[in-house]
Amino acid sequence: MGIVGAAKGFWRTLRKPPATISLGVLSVGGFITGIVFWGGFNTALEVTNTEAFCISCHEMRDNVYQELQETVHWENRTGVRATCPDCHVPHEWTNKIARKMQASKEVWGAVFGTINTREKFLAKREELARHEWARLSANGSLECRNCHDYDSMDWDKMSDEAVFYMRPAAELNTGCIECHKGIAHHLPERSADSSPVVAALEGRAATSLSDGQDYFAYRPVTVFAGEDMAEPAGQLNLAARIEVLETKGDKVHFEMKAWRKDKGYGRVLYDDFGLNARVAVLEKEAAQNAELVQAGTPRNDDNTGLDWSQVTVKLWAAADGFVADDEQLWDVAAESYSSSCSSCHAQPDPDHFSTNAWPALFAGMVGFTNMDATEQELVLTYLQNHSSDNSESH
Amino acid sequence: MTDSSEGQQPASRRREWMAFLFLTLIVLPALAVAFVGGYGFVVWMSHVINGPPTAGY
């Protein structure tokens, strides 16, 4: 008798009223197994909702769990512990079940070792963190607020800094995660070459440069004094404008017009007279070398009393770090600006402030965002280039 | 007739108990878990498509 025969026999038995088992036994038996099942189901759900379960795989135990132990949510003066599920598992039944099903992906990852080494974990960390940020910002940081509540905060007992930022946040009912990223684990580390803005711009890089045309650096570009590109002479900032003199293979000889303050070695080059928008930083020797850097007659800036000179710089660089149109840069920068700087207030129009005011304003705010160094530089350059000094309407 | 039905009695008793236990202990729990899991899966997919839930605040 095969499987099919057995199934048919089973089905036939089920369809007939029982001849040998009493109705009472069947009802009581069904009732009791029902209770046992429901108890078992909830117990299983609870067991998978404990920290012990979360750290039963070494991926969690060796990474995030260790980091949690350095934070206030591990040990504090009130003795309240936040465990992994407190922050990571929704309490509402439907979303909890959905989260449990989602964990099937994590089980898969554990079985196939998707993040089974520290390196693999670190490489994936940013993506994982982004999932949690998206979840917590969509639900207004619900999980944090199962324990914390703006209405129960005693502002008088908080630090001035906390009150300054959190009072407006409480009025707007902003979620906690907008400002308190990395509260329980280390933040993902990013290197310049994995920066999403650089990745977005890479696809738009100019494949070949034509003589006499203008191009713009889309990432920090190291520059050299000679064609052999042996001694680095400095670095171009993002969006620095160059004019191509000639190209040789994958190298480019270019000219750049900029301004510098006649003070110190004049290593920092600025976009325009009197404006603190950097375009390049040179090594001391290169900045002092009159063959590489030709300076014009100085002009005095009334605001600061400093003399500025226009300079023309001729240097070499690898030819792959440039885009043909600076709008390409501003597109990416504007998107990053509006997504990072609009979570707490409407993002101010770039031309609301001057080129020289933006760096300090930006520096005071950027800590609240998750921009990497390159992205910060790009967005600040964008703001300075579209400030009240540059916009046509002013 | 009576002979054969009496001879079948233990066999059908065994068959009915097996069917009862199989149904209550294996088939129905498996179905319940599959339904709850399937529901969770559908909600998960809806989150993938519509973004995470915006409940609460």
mmCIF file of C-alpha atoms in Angstrom, chain A:
data_model
loop_
_atom_site.group_PDB
_atom_site.id
_atom_site.type_symbol
_atom_site.label_atom_id
_atom_site.label_comp_id
_atom_site.label_asym_id
_atom_site.label_seq_id
_atom_site.Cartn_x
_atom_site.Cartn_y
_atom_site.Cartn_z
ATOM 1 C CA MET A 1 0.000 0.000 0.000
ATOM 2 C CA GLY A 2 1.595 3.214 -1.129
ATOM 3 C CA ILE A 3 1.211 6.779 0.081
ATOM 4 C CA VAL A 4 -1.832 7.298 -2.135
ATOM 5 C CA GLY A 5 -3.540 4.204 -0.751
ATOM 6 C CA ALA A 6 -2.861 5.345 2.819
ATOM 7 C CA ALA A 7 -4.245 8.802 2.100
ATOM 8 C CA LYS A 8 -7.370 7.300 0.552
ATOM 9 C CA GLY A 9 -7.868 5.012 3.541
ATOM 10 C CA PHE A 10 -7.376 7.971 5.887
ATOM 11 C CA TRP A 11 -9.881 10.060 3.986
ATOM 12 C CA ARG A 12 -12.435 7.197 3.995
ATOM 13 C CA THR A 13 -12.093 6.836 7.779
ATOM 14 C CA LEU A 14 -12.523 10.582 8.281
ATOM 15 C CA ARG A 15 -15.700 10.781 6.224
ATOM 16 C CA LYS A 16 -17.536 8.085 8.197
ATOM 17 C CA PRO A 17 -18.941 8.659 11.680
ATOM 18 C CA PRO A 18 -16.656 6.852 14.148
ATOM 19 C CA ALA A 19 -17.840 3.377 15.055
ATOM 20 C CA THR A 20 -15.520 2.665 17.971
ATOM 21 C CA ILE A 21 -14.464 5.978 19.603
ATOM 22 C CA SER A 22 -17.096 7.856 21.575
ATOM 23 C CA LEU A 23 -18.070 11.427 20.745
ATOM 24 C CA GLY A 24 -17.002 12.442 24.259
ATOM 25 C CA VAL A 25 -13.483 11.108 23.833
ATOM 26 C CA LEU A 26 -13.145 12.851 20.469
ATOM 27 C CA SER A 27 -14.398 16.211 21.755
ATOM 28 C CA VAL A 28 -12.324 16.177 24.914
ATOM 29 C CA GLY A 29 -9.292 14.902 23.016
ATOM 30 C CA GLY A 30 -9.665 17.637 20.384
ATOM 31 C CA PHE A 31 -10.203 20.297 23.045
ATOM 32 C CA ILE A 32 -7.139 19.321 25.052
ATOM 33 C CA THR A 33 -4.814 19.029 22.064
ATOM 34 C CA GLY A 34 -6.109 22.465 21.002
ATOM 35 C CA ILE A 35 -5.101 23.966 24.339
ATOM 36 C CA VAL A 36 -1.736 22.233 24.296
ATOM 37 C CA PHE A 37 -1.129 23.435 20.749
ATOM 38 C CA TRP A 38 -1.970 27.072 21.467
ATOM 39 C CA GLY A 39 0.187 27.027 24.610
ATOM 40 C CA GLY A 40 3.028 25.472 22.684
ATOM 41 C CA PHE A 41 2.658 27.973 19.854
ATOM 42 C CA ASN A 42 2.846 30.944 22.170
ATOM 43 C CA THR A 43 5.721 29.451 24.119
ATOM 44 C CA ALA A 44 7.639 28.940 20.896
ATOM 45 C CA LEU A 45 6.867 32.521 19.908
ATOM 46 C CA GLU A 46 8.112 33.740 23.270
ATOM 47 C CA VAL A 47 11.264 31.646 23.217
ATOM 48 C CA THR A 48 12.160 33.098 19.838
ATOM 49 C CA ASN A 49 11.518 36.516 21.370
ATOM 50 C CA THR A 50 14.226 36.311 24.012
ATOM 51 C CA GLU A 51 17.694 37.736 23.899
ATOM 52 C CA ALA A 52 19.092 34.265 24.582
ATOM 53 C CA PHE A 53 17.541 33.098 21.317
ATOM 54 C CA CYS A 54 18.795 36.137 19.371
ATOM 55 C CA ILE A 55 22.369 35.563 20.466
ATOM 56 C CA SER A 56 22.254 31.802 19.996
ATOM 57 C CA CYS A 57 23.864 32.395 16.632
ATOM 58 C CA HIS A 58 27.405 33.700 16.745
ATOM 59 C CA GLU A 59 26.699 36.375 14.128
ATOM 60 C CA MET A 60 24.688 38.291 16.730
ATOM 61 C CA ARG A 61 26.624 37.180 19.808
ATOM 62 C CA ASP A 62 30.052 38.252 18.553
ATOM 63 C CA ASN A 63 29.021 41.529 16.954
ATOM 64 C CA VAL A 64 26.006 43.550 18.046
ATOM 65 C CA TYR A 65 25.620 41.864 21.449
ATOM 66 C CA GLN A 66 29.141 42.841 22.491
ATOM 67 C CA GLU A 67 28.528 46.434 21.466
ATOM 68 C CA LEU A 68 25.221 46.635 23.309
ATOM 69 C CA GLN A 69 27.070 45.870 26.539
ATOM 70 C CA GLU A 70 28.906 49.195 26.351
ATOM 71 C CA THR A 71 25.686 51.205 26.221
ATOM 72 C CA VAL A 72 23.169 52.700 28.628
ATOM 73 C CA HIS A 73 20.582 50.125 27.595
ATOM 74 C CA TRP A 74 22.687 47.340 29.082
ATOM 75 C CA GLU A 75 23.372 48.840 32.481
ATOM 76 C CA ASN A 76 21.992 52.052 33.982
ATOM 77 C CA ARG A 77 21.030 53.603 37.243
ATOM 78 C CA THR A 78 17.401 52.477 37.015
ATOM 79 C CA GLY A 79 18.269 48.863 36.292
ATOM 80 C CA VAL A 80 15.909 48.606 33.327
ATOM 81 C CA ARG A 81 17.407 46.460 30.573
ATOM 82 C CA ALA A 82 16.442 46.802 26.938
ATOM 83 C CA THR A 83 16.824 43.428 25.222
ATOM 84 C CA CYS A 84 17.110 42.794 21.490
ATOM 85 C CA PRO A 85 13.376 42.097 20.961
ATOM 86 C CA ASP A 86 12.386 45.236 22.921
ATOM 87 C CA CYS A 87 13.890 47.339 20.159
ATOM 88 C CA HIS A 88 13.670 45.010 17.183
ATOM 89 C CA VAL A 89 10.402 43.071 17.353
ATOM 90 C CA PRO A 90 7.051 44.824 16.946
ATOM 91 C CA HIS A 91 4.687 44.211 19.841
ATOM 92 C CA GLU A 92 1.520 44.268 17.799
ATOM 93 C CA TRP A 93 0.515 40.694 16.858
ATOM 94 C CA THR A 94 0.219 40.996 13.067
ATOM 95 C CA ASN A 95 3.509 42.841 12.646
ATOM 96 C CA LYS A 96 5.189 40.499 15.094
ATOM 97 C CA ILE A 97 4.155 37.452 13.055
ATOM 98 C CA ALA A 98 5.327 39.227 9.893
ATOM 99 C CA ARG A 99 8.679 39.924 11.567
ATOM 100 C CA LYS A 100 8.952 36.261 12.585
ATOM 101 C CA MET A 101 8.379 35.185 8.999
ATOM 102 C CA GLN A 102 10.960 37.701 7.886
ATOM 103 C CA ALA A 103 13.396 35.952 10.219
ATOM 104 C CA SER A 104 13.246 32.983 7.850
ATOM 105 C CA LYS A 105 15.643 35.042 5.769
ATOM 106 C CA GLU A 106 17.928 35.348 8.780
ATOM 107 C CA VAL A 107 17.785 31.582 9.361
ATOM 108 C CA TRP A 108 18.757 31.126 5.721
ATOM 109 C CA GLY A 109 21.619 33.572 6.231
ATOM 110 C CA ALA A 110 22.775 31.702 9.344
ATOM 111 C CA VAL A 111 22.699 28.336 7.571
ATOM 112 C CA PHE A 112 24.572 29.574 4.529
ATOM 113 C CA GLY A 113 26.927 31.871 6.462
ATOM 114 C CA THR A 114 25.966 35.150 4.774
ATOM 115 C CA ILE A 115 27.604 37.168 7.573
ATOM 116 C CA ASN A 116 29.586 34.462 9.376
ATOM 117 C CA THR A 117 32.787 36.498 9.693
ATOM 118 C CA ARG A 118 33.390 39.925 11.199
ATOM 119 C CA GLU A 119 34.412 41.235 7.758
ATOM 120 C CA LYS A 120 31.255 39.985 6.076
ATOM 121 C CA PHE A 121 29.181 41.438 8.880
ATOM 122 C CA LEU A 122 30.846 44.837 8.640
ATOM 123 C CA ALA A 123 30.385 44.838 4.885
ATOM 124 C CA LYS A 124 26.655 44.188 5.274
ATOM 125 C CA ARG A 125 26.163 46.339 8.337
ATOM 126 C CA GLU A 126 25.163 49.503 6.565
ATOM 127 C CA GLU A 127 22.408 47.696 4.660
ATOM 128 C CA LEU A 128 21.122 46.036 7.831
ATOM 129 C CA ALA A 129 21.187 49.303 9.760
ATOM 130 C CA ARG A 130 19.276 51.034 6.966
ATOM 131 C CA HIS A 131 16.488 48.473 7.236
ATOM 132 C CA GLU A 132 16.126 49.247 10.951
ATOM 133 C CA TRP A 133 16.279 53.008 10.404
ATOM 134 C CA ALA A 134 13.591 52.786 7.716
ATOM 135 C CA ARG A 135 11.403 50.705 9.998
ATOM 136 C CA LEU A 136 11.871 52.940 13.047
ATOM 137 C CA SER A 137 11.371 56.155 11.132
ATOM 138 C CA ALA A 138 8.219 54.825 9.443
ATOM 139 C CA ASN A 139 6.616 53.837 12.740
ATOM 140 C CA GLY A 140 7.774 56.967 14.593
ATOM 141 C CA SER A 141 10.239 54.923 16.690
ATOM 142 C CA LEU A 142 7.377 52.978 18.234
ATOM 143 C CA GLU A 143 9.675 50.434 19.893
ATOM 144 C CA CYS A 144 11.689 53.152 21.685
ATOM 145 C CA ARG A 145 8.468 54.733 22.803
ATOM 146 C CA ASN A 146 7.188 51.573 24.406
ATOM 147 C CA CYS A 147 9.632 52.601 27.139
ATOM 148 C CA HIS A 148 10.306 56.314 26.506
ATOM 149 C CA ASP A 149 7.668 59.024 26.173
ATOM 150 C CA TYR A 150 8.026 62.745 25.444
ATOM 151 C CA ASP A 151 5.139 63.506 27.813
ATOM 152 C CA SER A 152 6.981 61.910 30.704
ATOM 153 C CA MET A 153 10.250 63.727 30.111
ATOM 154 C CA ASP A 154 11.240 66.215 32.788
ATOM 155 C CA TRP A 155 12.943 68.942 30.771
ATOM 156 C CA ASP A 156 14.386 70.559 33.887
ATOM 157 C CA LYS A 157 16.403 67.451 34.573
ATOM 158 C CA MET A 158 17.847 67.190 31.062
ATOM 159 C CA SER A 159 21.052 68.676 29.752
ATOM 160 C CA ASP A 160 20.679 72.014 27.959
ATOM 161 C CA GLU A 161 21.683 70.429 24.700
ATOM 162 C CA ALA A 162 19.014 67.768 25.022
ATOM 163 C CA VAL A 163 16.332 70.346 25.820
ATOM 164 C CA PHE A 164 17.414 72.585 22.937
ATOM 165 C CA TYR A 165 16.908 69.823 20.391
ATOM 166 C CA MET A 166 14.244 67.662 21.960
ATOM 167 C CA ARG A 167 11.684 70.304 22.940
ATOM 168 C CA PRO A 168 10.967 71.212 19.280
ATOM 169 C CA ALA A 169 11.135 67.509 18.454
ATOM 170 C CA ALA A 170 8.523 66.746 21.121
ATOM 171 C CA GLU A 171 6.247 69.426 19.673
ATOM 172 C CA LEU A 172 6.581 67.935 16.191
ATOM 173 C CA ASN A 173 6.369 64.421 17.660
ATOM 174 C CA THR A 174 9.528 63.450 15.764
ATOM 175 C CA GLY A 175 10.693 59.849 16.110
ATOM 176 C CA CYS A 176 13.766 59.221 18.264
ATOM 177 C CA ILE A 177 15.792 57.459 15.587
ATOM 178 C CA GLU A 178 16.105 60.667 13.526
ATOM 179 C CA CYS A 179 18.643 61.900 16.081
ATOM 180 C CA HIS A 180 19.630 58.871 18.151
ATOM 181 C CA LYS A 181 21.154 56.571 15.574
ATOM 182 C CA GLY A 182 23.755 54.171 16.895
ATOM 183 C CA ILE A 183 22.168 54.170 20.345
ATOM 184 C CA ALA A 184 22.711 50.448 20.890
ATOM 185 C CA HIS A 185 25.472 49.404 18.485
ATOM 186 C CA HIS A 186 28.360 50.974 16.633
ATOM 187 C CA LEU A 187 27.347 52.921 13.557
ATOM 188 C CA PRO A 188 28.277 51.418 10.205
ATOM 189 C CA GLU A 189 31.652 52.643 9.085
ATOM 190 C CA ARG A 190 31.958 53.940 5.609
ATOM 191 C CA SER A 191 35.037 54.419 3.532
ATOM 192 C CA ALA A 192 35.206 57.088 0.855
ATOM 193 C CA ASP A 193 35.080 54.599 -1.995
ATOM 194 C CA SER A 194 31.913 52.930 -0.724
ATOM 195 C CA SER A 195 30.114 56.249 -0.366
ATOM 196 C CA PRO A 196 26.694 56.061 -2.048
ATOM 197 C CA VAL A 197 27.088 59.532 -3.571
ATOM 198 C CA VAL A 198 30.361 58.547 -5.192
ATOM 199 C CA ALA A 199 28.708 55.355 -6.425
ATOM 200 C CA ALA A 200 25.824 57.416 -7.843
ATOM 201 C CA LEU A 201 28.253 59.749 -9.591
ATOM 202 C CA GLU A 202 30.616 57.080 -10.862
ATOM 203 C CA GLY A 203 28.135 56.111 -13.569
ATOM 204 C CA ARG A 204 28.162 59.696 -14.823
ATOM 205 C CA ALA A 205 31.930 60.160 -14.981
ATOM 206 C CA ALA A 206 33.306 61.474 -18.251
ATOM 207 C CA THR A 207 34.860 58.570 -20.152
ATOM 208 C CA SER A 208 37.238 60.727 -22.143
ATOM 209 C CA LEU A 209 38.322 64.332 -21.672
ATOM 210 C CA SER A 210 38.640 66.773 -24.586
ATOM 211 C CA ASP A 211 41.314 69.474 -24.679
ATOM 212 C CA GLY A 212 40.146 72.972 -23.842
ATOM 213 C CA GLN A 213 36.935 71.780 -22.151
ATOM 214 C CA ASP A 214 35.898 72.318 -18.524
ATOM 215 C CA TYR A 215 35.294 69.401 -16.183
ATOM 216 C CA PHE A 216 34.395 69.007 -12.506
ATOM 217 C CA ALA A 217 35.871 66.643 -9.904
ATOM 218 C CA TYR A 218 33.199 64.257 -8.641
ATOM 219 C CA ARG A 219 35.378 62.816 -5.883
ATOM 220 C CA PRO A 220 38.469 64.017 -4.063
ATOM 221 C CA VAL A 221 41.193 63.883 -6.758
ATOM 222 C CA THR A 222 44.888 63.694 -5.920
ATOM 223 C CA VAL A 223 46.953 66.053 -8.075
ATOM 224 C CA PHE A 224 50.641 65.896 -9.049
ATOM 225 C CA ALA A 225 53.325 68.365 -10.072
ATOM 226 C CA GLY A 226 54.723 66.348 -12.968
ATOM 227 C CA GLU A 227 53.604 63.992 -15.648
ATOM 228 C CA ASP A 228 55.305 61.071 -13.880
ATOM 229 C CA MET A 229 52.774 61.536 -11.064
ATOM 230 C CA ALA A 230 55.380 60.618 -8.455
ATOM 231 C CA GLU A 231 55.034 63.381 -5.857
ATOM 232 C CA PRO A 232 51.474 64.268 -4.785
ATOM 233 C CA ALA A 233 51.030 68.041 -4.901
ATOM 234 C CA GLY A 234 47.644 68.222 -3.199
ATOM 235 C CA GLN A 235 44.011 67.352 -3.602
ATOM 236 C CA LEU A 236 41.063 68.787 -5.506
ATOM 237 C CA ASN A 237 37.789 69.105 -3.613
ATOM 238 C CA LEU A 238 34.533 67.874 -5.014
ATOM 239 C CA ALA A 239 33.152 70.065 -7.780
ATOM 240 C CA ALA A 240 36.523 71.765 -8.427
ATOM 241 C CA ARG A 241 36.458 73.097 -11.999
ATOM 242 C CA ILE A 242 39.421 72.280 -14.260
ATOM 243 C CA GLU A 243 40.222 73.158 -17.860
ATOM 244 C CA VAL A 244 41.955 70.390 -19.769
ATOM 245 C CA LEU A 245 45.285 71.343 -21.397
ATOM 246 C CA GLU A 246 46.125 67.911 -22.746
ATOM 247 C CA THR A 247 45.498 64.254 -21.995
ATOM 248 C CA LYS A 248 48.107 61.488 -22.104
ATOM 249 C CA GLY A 249 46.625 58.014 -21.763
ATOM 250 C CA ASP A 250 44.825 57.962 -18.458
ATOM 251 C CA LYS A 251 46.490 61.157 -17.225
ATOM 252 C CA VAL A 252 45.368 64.705 -17.659
ATOM 253 C CA HIS A 253 47.314 67.982 -17.552
ATOM 254 C CA PHE A 254 44.956 70.734 -16.489
ATOM 255 C CA GLU A 255 44.691 74.355 -15.539
ATOM 256 C CA MET A 256 42.603 75.685 -12.690
ATOM 257 C CA LYS A 257 41.730 79.276 -11.829
ATOM 258 C CA ALA A 258 41.096 79.983 -8.164
ATOM 259 C CA TRP A 259 41.761 82.455 -5.374
ATOM 260 C CA ARG A 260 43.950 82.267 -2.324
ATOM 261 C CA LYS A 261 44.467 84.326 0.801
ATOM 262 C CA ASP A 262 47.864 86.000 0.910
ATOM 263 C CA LYS A 263 48.575 84.622 4.321
ATOM 264 C CA GLY A 264 50.734 81.686 5.404
ATOM 265 C CA TYR A 265 51.717 79.387 2.541
ATOM 266 C CA GLY A 266 48.535 79.916 0.552
ATOM 267 C CA ARG A 267 47.888 76.187 0.491
ATOM 268 C CA VAL A 268 44.109 76.445 0.376
ATOM 269 C CA LEU A 269 42.532 77.522 -2.898
ATOM 270 C CA TYR A 270 39.067 79.056 -2.972
ATOM 271 C CA ASP A 271 36.424 79.274 -5.648
ATOM 272 C CA ASP A 272 36.048 83.034 -5.762
ATOM 273 C CA PHE A 273 37.314 86.287 -4.260
ATOM 274 C CA GLY A 274 36.419 86.597 -0.568
ATOM 275 C CA LEU A 275 34.336 83.399 -0.500
ATOM 276 C CA ASN A 276 35.288 80.548 1.812
ATOM 277 C CA ALA A 277 34.371 77.796 -0.610
ATOM 278 C CA ARG A 278 37.399 75.530 -0.981
ATOM 279 C CA VAL A 279 38.298 73.990 -4.300
ATOM 280 C CA ALA A 280 41.714 72.518 -3.513
ATOM 281 C CA VAL A 281 44.355 72.094 -0.865
ATOM 282 C CA LEU A 282 47.993 71.997 -2.036
ATOM 283 C CA GLU A 283 51.144 70.676 -0.417
ATOM 284 C CA LYS A 284 53.402 73.376 0.985
ATOM 285 C CA GLU A 285 56.103 72.920 -1.675
ATOM 286 C CA ALA A 286 53.619 72.966 -4.542
ATOM 287 C CA ALA A 287 51.818 76.035 -3.191
ATOM 288 C CA GLN A 288 55.138 77.903 -3.054
ATOM 289 C CA ASN A 289 56.289 76.753 -6.497
ATOM 290 C CA ALA A 290 55.806 79.678 -8.901
ATOM 291 C CA GLU A 291 56.032 77.329 -11.887
ATOM 292 C CA LEU A 292 52.925 75.468 -10.786
ATOM 293 C CA VAL A 293 51.058 78.352 -9.189
ATOM 294 C CA GLN A 294 51.024 81.778 -10.851
ATOM 295 C CA ALA A 295 49.531 84.521 -8.720
ATOM 296 C CA GLY A 296 47.961 87.774 -9.957
ATOM 297 C CA THR A 297 47.983 91.141 -8.208
ATOM 298 C CA PRO A 298 46.500 91.083 -4.688
ATOM 299 C CA ARG A 299 43.125 92.614 -3.935
ATOM 300 C CA ASN A 300 41.972 93.630 -0.463
ATOM 301 C CA ASP A 301 38.807 92.216 1.103
ATOM 302 C CA ASP A 302 37.158 94.943 3.232
ATOM 303 C CA ASN A 303 35.272 92.415 5.339
ATOM 304 C CA THR A 304 38.333 90.674 6.698
ATOM 305 C CA GLY A 305 41.173 93.058 5.816
ATOM 306 C CA LEU A 306 42.904 90.159 4.067
ATOM 307 C CA ASP A 307 44.562 90.341 0.651
ATOM 308 C CA TRP A 308 43.403 87.782 -1.899
ATOM 309 C CA SER A 309 45.142 86.919 -5.181
ATOM 310 C CA GLN A 310 43.791 85.101 -8.152
ATOM 311 C CA VAL A 311 45.966 82.103 -9.017
ATOM 312 C CA THR A 312 46.326 79.906 -12.073
ATOM 313 C CA VAL A 313 47.458 76.391 -11.248
ATOM 314 C CA LYS A 314 48.813 73.844 -13.725
ATOM 315 C CA LEU A 315 48.906 70.252 -12.473
ATOM 316 C CA TRP A 316 48.494 66.602 -13.431
ATOM 317 C CA ALA A 317 45.908 64.072 -12.272
ATOM 318 C CA ALA A 318 44.372 60.736 -13.190
ATOM 319 C CA ALA A 319 41.708 61.374 -15.803
ATOM 320 C CA ASP A 320 38.914 59.272 -14.325
ATOM 321 C CA GLY A 321 37.648 61.530 -11.527
ATOM 322 C CA PHE A 322 35.675 64.101 -13.504
ATOM 323 C CA VAL A 323 32.192 64.765 -14.858
ATOM 324 C CA ALA A 324 31.474 67.016 -17.802
ATOM 325 C CA ASP A 325 28.559 68.918 -16.275
ATOM 326 C CA ASP A 326 28.362 70.230 -12.709
ATOM 327 C CA GLU A 327 24.562 69.807 -12.783
ATOM 328 C CA GLN A 328 25.310 66.084 -12.446
ATOM 329 C CA LEU A 329 26.871 66.817 -9.075
ATOM 330 C CA TRP A 330 24.128 69.167 -7.945
ATOM 331 C CA ASP A 331 21.401 66.633 -8.794
ATOM 332 C CA VAL A 332 22.926 64.069 -6.481
ATOM 333 C CA ALA A 333 23.731 66.669 -3.823
ATOM 334 C CA ALA A 334 20.223 68.161 -3.856
ATOM 335 C CA GLU A 335 18.694 64.743 -3.380
ATOM 336 C CA SER A 336 20.995 63.933 -0.503
ATOM 337 C CA TYR A 337 20.353 67.350 1.041
ATOM 338 C CA SER A 338 16.605 67.030 0.973
ATOM 339 C CA SER A 339 16.571 63.488 2.275
ATOM 340 C CA SER A 340 19.055 64.095 5.107
ATOM 341 C CA CYS A 341 18.154 67.602 6.207
ATOM 342 C CA SER A 342 14.363 67.547 6.113
ATOM 343 C CA SER A 343 13.594 65.100 8.906
ATOM 344 C CA CYS A 344 13.434 67.757 11.660
ATOM 345 C CA HIS A 345 12.593 70.931 9.749
ATOM 346 C CA ALA A 346 11.917 71.894 6.146
ATOM 347 C CA GLN A 347 15.338 72.137 4.556
ATOM 348 C CA PRO A 348 16.285 75.810 4.165
ATOM 349 C CA ASP A 349 16.704 77.124 0.620
ATOM 350 C CA PRO A 350 20.401 77.157 -0.198
ATOM 351 C CA ASP A 351 20.163 80.841 -1.144
ATOM 352 C CA HIS A 352 18.807 81.692 2.268
ATOM 353 C CA PHE A 353 22.357 81.955 3.588
ATOM 354 C CA SER A 354 25.649 83.246 2.234
ATOM 355 C CA THR A 355 28.579 81.164 1.050
ATOM 356 C CA ASN A 356 30.567 82.134 4.120
ATOM 357 C CA ALA A 357 27.710 81.425 6.542
ATOM 358 C CA TRP A 358 26.990 77.904 5.313
ATOM 359 C CA PRO A 359 30.050 76.040 6.682
ATOM 360 C CA ALA A 360 29.263 76.875 10.331
ATOM 361 C CA LEU A 361 25.519 76.251 9.934
ATOM 362 C CA PHE A 362 26.216 72.990 8.175
ATOM 363 C CA ALA A 363 28.788 71.830 10.712
ATOM 364 C CA GLY A 364 26.288 72.396 13.515
ATOM 365 C CA MET A 365 23.701 70.183 11.846
ATOM 366 C CA VAL A 366 25.544 67.485 10.006
ATOM 367 C CA GLY A 367 26.083 65.435 13.170
ATOM 368 C CA PHE A 368 22.375 64.607 13.127
ATOM 369 C CA THR A 369 22.604 63.028 9.736
ATOM 370 C CA ASN A 370 24.217 59.872 8.527
ATOM 371 C CA MET A 371 26.202 61.502 5.720
ATOM 372 C CA ASP A 372 29.680 60.130 5.115
ATOM 373 C CA ALA A 373 32.629 62.488 4.666
ATOM 374 C CA THR A 374 32.387 62.687 0.871
ATOM 375 C CA GLU A 375 28.650 63.242 0.969
ATOM 376 C CA GLN A 376 29.123 66.022 3.546
ATOM 377 C CA GLU A 377 31.649 67.737 1.347
ATOM 378 C CA LEU A 378 29.439 67.422 -1.706
ATOM 379 C CA VAL A 379 26.346 68.792 0.021
ATOM 380 C CA LEU A 380 28.241 71.677 1.632
ATOM 381 C CA THR A 381 29.783 72.550 -1.722
ATOM 382 C CA TYR A 382 26.330 72.443 -3.274
ATOM 383 C CA LEU A 383 24.936 74.784 -0.613
ATOM 384 C CA GLN A 384 27.850 77.203 -1.016
ATOM 385 C CA ASN A 385 27.542 77.171 -4.781
ATOM 386 C CA HIS A 386 23.822 77.932 -4.598
ATOM 387 C CA SER A 387 24.019 80.409 -1.727
ATOM 388 C CA SER A 388 22.788 84.011 -1.699
ATOM 389 C CA ASP A 389 26.172 85.037 -3.183
ATOM 390 C CA ASN A 390 25.594 82.930 -6.275
ATOM 391 C CA SER A 391 21.891 82.946 -6.918
ATOM 392 C CA GLU A 392 20.709 85.250 -9.706
ATOM 393 C CA SER A 393 17.826 86.673 -7.702
ATOM 394 C CA HIS A 394 20.167 88.363 -5.205
#
